[in-house]
RNA sequence: GGGUAAUUAGCUCAGUUGGUUCAGAGCACCGCCUUGACAGGGCGGGGGUCACUGGUUCGAAUCCAGUAUUACCCACCA
């Protein structure tokens, strides 16, 4: 192939599409259990409502790197893809879509609605997975799972029934978080608290049979109609006279008692709290202590209920303003202050969450949490970075019951059947038949019919299926002794965002331990959050997330992968900058052009001895690099690994090695050097492949003729060998000399056209012999030889502890030269001083490790030698 | 209120066990180069008191304490 046939710029678009097809067609990502060591990752299933955003890119690129490397290492690598039904998020989406079409959810039957939801899932649910293919994700697509497919739902139901029978799941009346928009209960984890600026209203509550009133501060005048008492601190002298008095609730005229409770903060507001047990968790507790009634003034959609008596059917937020106005009108509003306080919002709908008393299903967490905490504390599950261990511990030690029921339709329906109006008139069973049987047993009525049973209308929290994911993707519930579950479980790594450490990771560990007796994964790699330049989290709703597909189209998937990872250490947020993708693309182009160079050479037989030193140098350096990269990847220092590889390829391979061996224009290269270079390139491609799968596979096939199926994706990972440091050092010394020649040429504006003589002050050239042709070539040296005597007028420099003279026709400027030397000497003297200070310190010599002291001595000797040489040089100028 | 971390060049970030002049990378910037791989490039360069104050140590960007600022997590105040 001639170089002119290869385009100067790498075109990612056509390459990437082609190779992904090929890999799929070859089935390289497929995995079935065999004798090899498994390496398994289960994807954090994206929501079916999702489209690919930058967070997914980061996350899935890391997973792909780990899986591809494992595959090349000869492990049986499996990456299981799938999606999550995302109960509340999807239901909200479907409701929204129906509304746009003029259909109200309430007008549909459950079955009709679910049909719409399934349609929606069929149409949009797979989009995100298709997008992952563009990224190069090497998932086994034949194993794609969905959290609401039949076997997965069965697992959820089985687990529910099991936990119910173990007494860990129960039904109860609790104050829960209510989302009035989605009209469902939420778990604590689904409530996001934000500080908002609000008004604090000081309302006058008249004292019964007196002309006086008490001032009560509240942020929620719309709940006044639900007041059942006014509470003070028992030690508050301002209000001790109110004992036994009744107060009149404004606007309603209702009489409520004055009560006292130590819960009250005397310093807040007026030290008086209106007690509304239906709408505040603390009020509810107070209400229980004082046997107060509960007046729920809201409907489930957040409008005022009949019980409120006022503004019935109007939204609570609107009523807040109206109530304030009304109070002012009645002269019962003393003043209004601004107040910053935190308010809970629904994670999914962003509606203001209302505390609401309702009958829900709960899962007790304490028994599950104990072993799951233990597993992380003793590193059976390693969190990376480990700083998350503390957070995890804190959460697990303060864990509370999990509200698992949702007043929605899209999800696994709660397997409870009711046969009567009583609180205990229900059974929990895996299906209708079993439920009927149980109900007959429980009631003693053998004639009980299915028609008399009413299944609970609610569904389970999405996470009630997600927490089983690492088990259920391998059918570990339906077939607990199956080959898949026993081979692939526990998985190796979970890669996810720290935000769902509790939602998901902790619960998976619990489920794994409860149902498999084994943790679900060994390592949890927690990525950072992708933010924009203003440090805002990238999200679709903010509109600040670029479309990954557009980035792929412009910079290539390889370029984006590199850009995303180049500065993203584990657990640290990353500020996304498109410049980094550009850097990634440029890197791809660099590799492409290195390939063009190597491929474009004409080859002649033989072995050019001039190149041997370069080949040896690079060979050893490559071995060292392989070893270092291996270490980095084992430690999950993925970004570091990439950076190191990047600079190894760009600097050492392209800028140095290829320049070392590059023949003069139009000249052929010797076969031996060329062969070695191809082998080096192959190793580099292998190392690069997990990071940049497409371009490496493309070049792999052009580099050498390959047999059918001899693809890089399944090529063996480079094995590790020992290397020789002294060989590497020789090359580094040559680089230093060349660099210094260039520096001089630049500083003295000598240009690079004219060849100049370079002399070494030494007995012979022997130390530089091997690299002599290379130094000559790259420094544009006309004559490289050893001399003993001073070279007056030459441009001198020191490399290592040896003096060099660059002979130039341009007369050296002695003043400038002196200045340069003096500056250098100044620096060296400072350095020497610090070294000598250390060495003269007896405590250093006696306390520091022997090799450290020895190193310091070496430094001292080097510095002294250099100083001596510089003095010589200075002297020669005079 | 409790917790976890961060603070290093103009920007974004590395810096693993305290030990080589260890103060680094990329981007940005400046000079030179239309060199037969690559201008999406090459060669060279400038730029930082490692937030601050103390301490430990022979030795601190690195360990400890405090201060300031920032971010996130958890809890939550009417």
PDB file of N, CA and C in Angstrom, chain A residues 290-343:
ATOM      1  N   UNK A 290     -50.405  13.471  72.319  1.00  0.00           N
ATOM      2  CA  UNK A 290     -51.464  14.201  73.030  1.00  0.00           C
ATOM      3  C   UNK A 290     -52.863  13.751  72.621  1.00  0.00           C
ATOM      4  N   UNK A 291     -52.935  12.624  71.945  1.00  0.00           N
ATOM      5  CA  UNK A 291     -54.218  12.056  71.502  1.00  0.00           C
ATOM      6  C   UNK A 291     -55.087  13.071  70.770  1.00  0.00           C
ATOM      7  N   UNK A 292     -54.492  13.710  69.767  1.00  0.00           N
ATOM      8  CA  UNK A 292     -55.254  14.686  68.993  1.00  0.00           C
ATOM      9  C   UNK A 292     -55.857  14.022  67.771  1.00  0.00           C
ATOM     10  N   UNK A 293     -56.903  14.620  67.279  1.00  0.00           N
ATOM     11  CA  UNK A 293     -57.497  14.049  66.065  1.00  0.00           C
ATOM     12  C   UNK A 293     -56.677  14.509  64.853  1.00  0.00           C
ATOM     13  N   UNK A 294     -56.950  13.866  63.720  1.00  0.00           N
ATOM     14  CA  UNK A 294     -56.222  14.191  62.502  1.00  0.00           C
ATOM     15  C   UNK A 294     -57.207  14.710  61.467  1.00  0.00           C
ATOM     16  N   UNK A 295     -56.994  15.911  61.010  1.00  0.00           N
ATOM     17  CA  UNK A 295     -57.869  16.454  59.965  1.00  0.00           C
ATOM     18  C   UNK A 295     -57.059  16.628  58.693  1.00  0.00           C
ATOM     19  N   UNK A 296     -57.330  15.779  57.726  1.00  0.00           N
ATOM     20  CA  UNK A 296     -56.602  15.842  56.460  1.00  0.00           C
ATOM     21  C   UNK A 296     -57.317  16.826  55.545  1.00  0.00           C
ATOM     22  N   UNK A 297     -56.702  17.975  55.300  1.00  0.00           N
ATOM     23  CA  UNK A 297     -57.396  19.004  54.519  1.00  0.00           C
ATOM     24  C   UNK A 297     -57.045  18.965  53.034  1.00  0.00           C
ATOM     25  N   UNK A 298     -56.193  17.964  52.647  1.00  0.00           N
ATOM     26  CA  UNK A 298     -55.842  17.850  51.227  1.00  0.00           C
ATOM     27  C   UNK A 298     -56.434  16.607  50.610  1.00  0.00           C
ATOM     28  N   UNK A 299     -56.692  16.709  49.310  1.00  0.00           N
ATOM     29  CA  UNK A 299     -56.969  15.523  48.517  1.00  0.00           C
ATOM     30  C   UNK A 299     -55.630  14.954  48.035  1.00  0.00           C
ATOM     31  N   UNK A 300     -55.705  13.798  47.382  1.00  0.00           N
ATOM     32  CA  UNK A 300     -54.437  13.184  46.987  1.00  0.00           C
ATOM     33  C   UNK A 300     -53.719  13.950  45.886  1.00  0.00           C
ATOM     34  N   UNK A 301     -54.424  14.843  45.210  1.00  0.00           N
ATOM     35  CA  UNK A 301     -53.739  15.622  44.174  1.00  0.00           C
ATOM     36  C   UNK A 301     -53.277  16.982  44.705  1.00  0.00           C
ATOM     37  N   UNK A 302     -53.377  17.155  45.998  1.00  0.00           N
ATOM     38  CA  UNK A 302     -52.876  18.397  46.575  1.00  0.00           C
ATOM     39  C   UNK A 302     -53.877  19.537  46.558  1.00  0.00           C
ATOM     40  N   UNK A 303     -55.120  19.263  46.214  1.00  0.00           N
ATOM     41  CA  UNK A 303     -56.156  20.296  46.315  1.00  0.00           C
ATOM     42  C   UNK A 303     -56.819  20.169  47.685  1.00  0.00           C
ATOM     43  N   UNK A 304     -57.576  21.215  48.051  1.00  0.00           N
ATOM     44  CA  UNK A 304     -58.202  21.206  49.365  1.00  0.00           C
ATOM     45  C   UNK A 304     -59.354  20.207  49.398  1.00  0.00           C
ATOM     46  N   UNK A 305     -59.440  19.471  50.491  1.00  0.00           N
ATOM     47  CA  UNK A 305     -60.480  18.450  50.610  1.00  0.00           C
ATOM     48  C   UNK A 305     -61.746  19.041  51.245  1.00  0.00           C
ATOM     49  N   UNK A 306     -62.774  18.234  51.260  1.00  0.00           N
ATOM     50  CA  UNK A 306     -64.027  18.622  51.919  1.00  0.00           C
ATOM     51  C   UNK A 306     -63.770  18.984  53.378  1.00  0.00           C
ATOM     52  N   UNK A 307     -62.855  18.238  53.994  1.00  0.00           N
ATOM     53  CA  UNK A 307     -62.568  18.442  55.416  1.00  0.00           C
ATOM     54  C   UNK A 307     -62.056  19.854  55.680  1.00  0.00           C
ATOM     55  N   UNK A 308     -61.409  20.448  54.662  1.00  0.00           N
ATOM     56  CA  UNK A 308     -60.877  21.800  54.854  1.00  0.00           C
ATOM     57  C   UNK A 308     -62.026  22.784  55.038  1.00  0.00           C
ATOM     58  N   UNK A 309     -63.104  22.540  54.295  1.00  0.00           N
ATOM     59  CA  UNK A 309     -64.269  23.405  54.442  1.00  0.00           C
ATOM     60  C   UNK A 309     -64.158  24.699  53.659  1.00  0.00           C
ATOM     61  N   UNK A 310     -62.988  25.097  53.316  1.00  0.00           N
ATOM     62  CA  UNK A 310     -62.771  26.338  52.586  1.00  0.00           C
ATOM     63  C   UNK A 310     -61.987  26.046  51.314  1.00  0.00           C
ATOM     64  N   UNK A 311     -62.242  26.784  50.285  1.00  0.00           N
ATOM     65  CA  UNK A 311     -61.524  26.666  48.997  1.00  0.00           C
ATOM     66  C   UNK A 311     -61.451  25.214  48.513  1.00  0.00           C
ATOM     67  N   UNK A 312     -62.444  24.456  48.782  1.00  0.00           N
ATOM     68  CA  UNK A 312     -62.433  23.031  48.435  1.00  0.00           C
ATOM     69  C   UNK A 312     -62.182  22.868  46.936  1.00  0.00           C
ATOM     70  N   UNK A 313     -61.224  21.963  46.612  1.00  0.00           N
ATOM     71  CA  UNK A 313     -60.928  21.674  45.216  1.00  0.00           C
ATOM     72  C   UNK A 313     -59.871  22.579  44.616  1.00  0.00           C
ATOM     73  N   UNK A 314     -59.450  23.594  45.354  1.00  0.00           N
ATOM     74  CA  UNK A 314     -58.407  24.464  44.806  1.00  0.00           C
ATOM     75  C   UNK A 314     -57.032  24.002  45.273  1.00  0.00           C
ATOM     76  N   UNK A 315     -56.030  24.283  44.435  1.00  0.00           N
ATOM     77  CA  UNK A 315     -54.691  23.780  44.754  1.00  0.00           C
ATOM     78  C   UNK A 315     -54.123  24.451  45.995  1.00  0.00           C
ATOM     79  N   UNK A 316     -53.373  23.658  46.762  1.00  0.00           N
ATOM     80  CA  UNK A 316     -52.870  24.136  48.061  1.00  0.00           C
ATOM     81  C   UNK A 316     -51.957  25.360  47.942  1.00  0.00           C
ATOM     82  N   UNK A 317     -51.215  25.426  46.843  1.00  0.00           N
ATOM     83  CA  UNK A 317     -50.279  26.545  46.686  1.00  0.00           C
ATOM     84  C   UNK A 317     -51.031  27.864  46.448  1.00  0.00           C
ATOM     85  N   UNK A 318     -52.113  27.722  45.696  1.00  0.00           N
ATOM     86  CA  UNK A 318     -52.963  28.883  45.448  1.00  0.00           C
ATOM     87  C   UNK A 318     -53.668  29.302  46.735  1.00  0.00           C
ATOM     88  N   UNK A 319     -54.115  28.297  47.460  1.00  0.00           N
ATOM     89  CA  UNK A 319     -54.853  28.546  48.701  1.00  0.00           C
ATOM     90  C   UNK A 319     -53.963  29.219  49.737  1.00  0.00           C
ATOM     91  N   UNK A 320     -52.664  28.919  49.678  1.00  0.00           N
ATOM     92  CA  UNK A 320     -51.741  29.560  50.617  1.00  0.00           C
ATOM     93  C   UNK A 320     -51.859  31.082  50.494  1.00  0.00           C
ATOM     94  N   UNK A 321     -51.865  31.561  49.256  1.00  0.00           N
ATOM     95  CA  UNK A 321     -51.961  33.010  49.030  1.00  0.00           C
ATOM     96  C   UNK A 321     -53.323  33.541  49.450  1.00  0.00           C
ATOM     97  N   UNK A 322     -54.343  32.770  49.094  1.00  0.00           N
ATOM     98  CA  UNK A 322     -55.702  33.214  49.423  1.00  0.00           C
ATOM     99  C   UNK A 322     -55.918  33.266  50.927  1.00  0.00           C
ATOM    100  N   UNK A 323     -55.373  32.261  51.597  1.00  0.00           N
ATOM    101  CA  UNK A 323     -55.539  32.222  53.055  1.00  0.00           C
ATOM    102  C   UNK A 323     -54.832  33.415  53.690  1.00  0.00           C
ATOM    103  N   UNK A 324     -53.622  33.708  53.170  1.00  0.00           N
ATOM    104  CA  UNK A 324     -52.879  34.850  53.709  1.00  0.00           C
ATOM    105  C   UNK A 324     -53.673  36.134  53.518  1.00  0.00           C
ATOM    106  N   UNK A 325     -54.258  36.275  52.355  1.00  0.00           N
ATOM    107  CA  UNK A 325     -55.042  37.472  52.068  1.00  0.00           C
ATOM    108  C   UNK A 325     -56.258  37.557  52.987  1.00  0.00           C
ATOM    109  N   UNK A 326     -56.870  36.408  53.166  1.00  0.00           N
ATOM    110  CA  UNK A 326     -58.058  36.346  54.013  1.00  0.00           C
ATOM    111  C   UNK A 326     -57.731  36.722  55.457  1.00  0.00           C
ATOM    112  N   UNK A 327     -56.587  36.201  55.933  1.00  0.00           N
ATOM    113  CA  UNK A 327     -56.159  36.497  57.297  1.00  0.00           C
ATOM    114  C   UNK A 327     -55.908  37.992  57.464  1.00  0.00           C
ATOM    115  N   UNK A 328     -55.281  38.561  56.454  1.00  0.00           N
ATOM    116  CA  UNK A 328     -55.006  40.001  56.496  1.00  0.00           C
ATOM    117  C   UNK A 328     -56.323  40.771  56.577  1.00  0.00           C
ATOM    118  N   UNK A 329     -57.262  40.323  55.770  1.00  0.00           N
ATOM    119  CA  UNK A 329     -58.572  40.963  55.720  1.00  0.00           C
ATOM    120  C   UNK A 329     -59.270  40.888  57.077  1.00  0.00           C
ATOM    121  N   UNK A 330     -59.083  39.770  57.769  1.00  0.00           N
ATOM    122  CA  UNK A 330     -59.703  39.581  59.080  1.00  0.00           C
ATOM    123  C   UNK A 330     -58.894  40.240  60.194  1.00  0.00           C
ATOM    124  N   UNK A 331     -57.788  40.897  59.793  1.00  0.00           N
ATOM    125  CA  UNK A 331     -56.887  41.516  60.757  1.00  0.00           C
ATOM    126  C   UNK A 331     -56.283  40.486  61.715  1.00  0.00           C
ATOM    127  N   UNK A 332     -56.043  39.298  61.166  1.00  0.00           N
ATOM    128  CA  UNK A 332     -55.439  38.239  61.985  1.00  0.00           C
ATOM    129  C   UNK A 332     -54.007  37.961  61.556  1.00  0.00           C
ATOM    130  N   UNK A 333     -53.510  38.769  60.608  1.00  0.00           N
ATOM    131  CA  UNK A 333     -52.143  38.571  60.153  1.00  0.00           C
ATOM    132  C   UNK A 333     -51.266  39.669  60.737  1.00  0.00           C
ATOM    133  N   UNK A 334     -50.437  39.282  61.691  1.00  0.00           N
ATOM    134  CA  UNK A 334     -49.631  40.281  62.374  1.00  0.00           C
ATOM    135  C   UNK A 334     -48.501  40.804  61.510  1.00  0.00           C
ATOM    136  N   UNK A 335     -47.739  39.897  60.916  1.00  0.00           N
ATOM    137  CA  UNK A 335     -46.656  40.303  60.025  1.00  0.00           C
ATOM    138  C   UNK A 335     -46.230  39.115  59.169  1.00  0.00           C
ATOM    139  N   UNK A 336     -45.413  39.427  58.163  1.00  0.00           N
ATOM    140  CA  UNK A 336     -44.893  38.383  57.284  1.00  0.00           C
ATOM    141  C   UNK A 336     -43.387  38.592  57.175  1.00  0.00           C
ATOM    142  N   UNK A 337     -42.637  37.506  57.384  1.00  0.00           N
ATOM    143  CA  UNK A 337     -41.178  37.598  57.269  1.00  0.00           C
ATOM    144  C   UNK A 337     -40.695  36.682  56.150  1.00  0.00           C
ATOM    145  N   UNK A 338     -39.512  37.017  55.615  1.00  0.00           N
ATOM    146  CA  UNK A 338     -38.898  36.107  54.648  1.00  0.00           C
ATOM    147  C   UNK A 338     -38.186  35.005  55.408  1.00  0.00           C
ATOM    148  N   UNK A 339     -38.201  33.821  54.847  1.00  0.00           N
ATOM    149  CA  UNK A 339     -37.576  32.691  55.511  1.00  0.00           C
ATOM    150  C   UNK A 339     -36.963  31.746  54.476  1.00  0.00           C
ATOM    151  N   UNK A 340     -35.704  31.370  54.714  1.00  0.00           N
ATOM    152  CA  UNK A 340     -35.088  30.338  53.881  1.00  0.00           C
ATOM    153  C   UNK A 340     -35.249  29.025  54.618  1.00  0.00           C
ATOM    154  N   UNK A 341     -35.842  28.071  53.978  1.00  0.00           N
ATOM    155  CA  UNK A 341     -35.886  26.750  54.609  1.00  0.00           C
ATOM    156  C   UNK A 341     -35.932  25.692  53.521  1.00  0.00           C
ATOM    157  N   UNK A 342     -35.669  24.463  53.919  1.00  0.00           N
ATOM    158  CA  UNK A 342     -35.602  23.433  52.890  1.00  0.00           C
ATOM    159  C   UNK A 342     -36.959  22.774  52.708  1.00  0.00           C
ATOM    160  N   UNK A 343     -37.256  22.502  51.466  1.00  0.00           N
ATOM    161  CA  UNK A 343     -38.532  21.926  51.071  1.00  0.00           C
ATOM    162  C   UNK A 343     -38.236  20.683  50.254  1.00  0.00           C
TER     163      UNK A 343
END
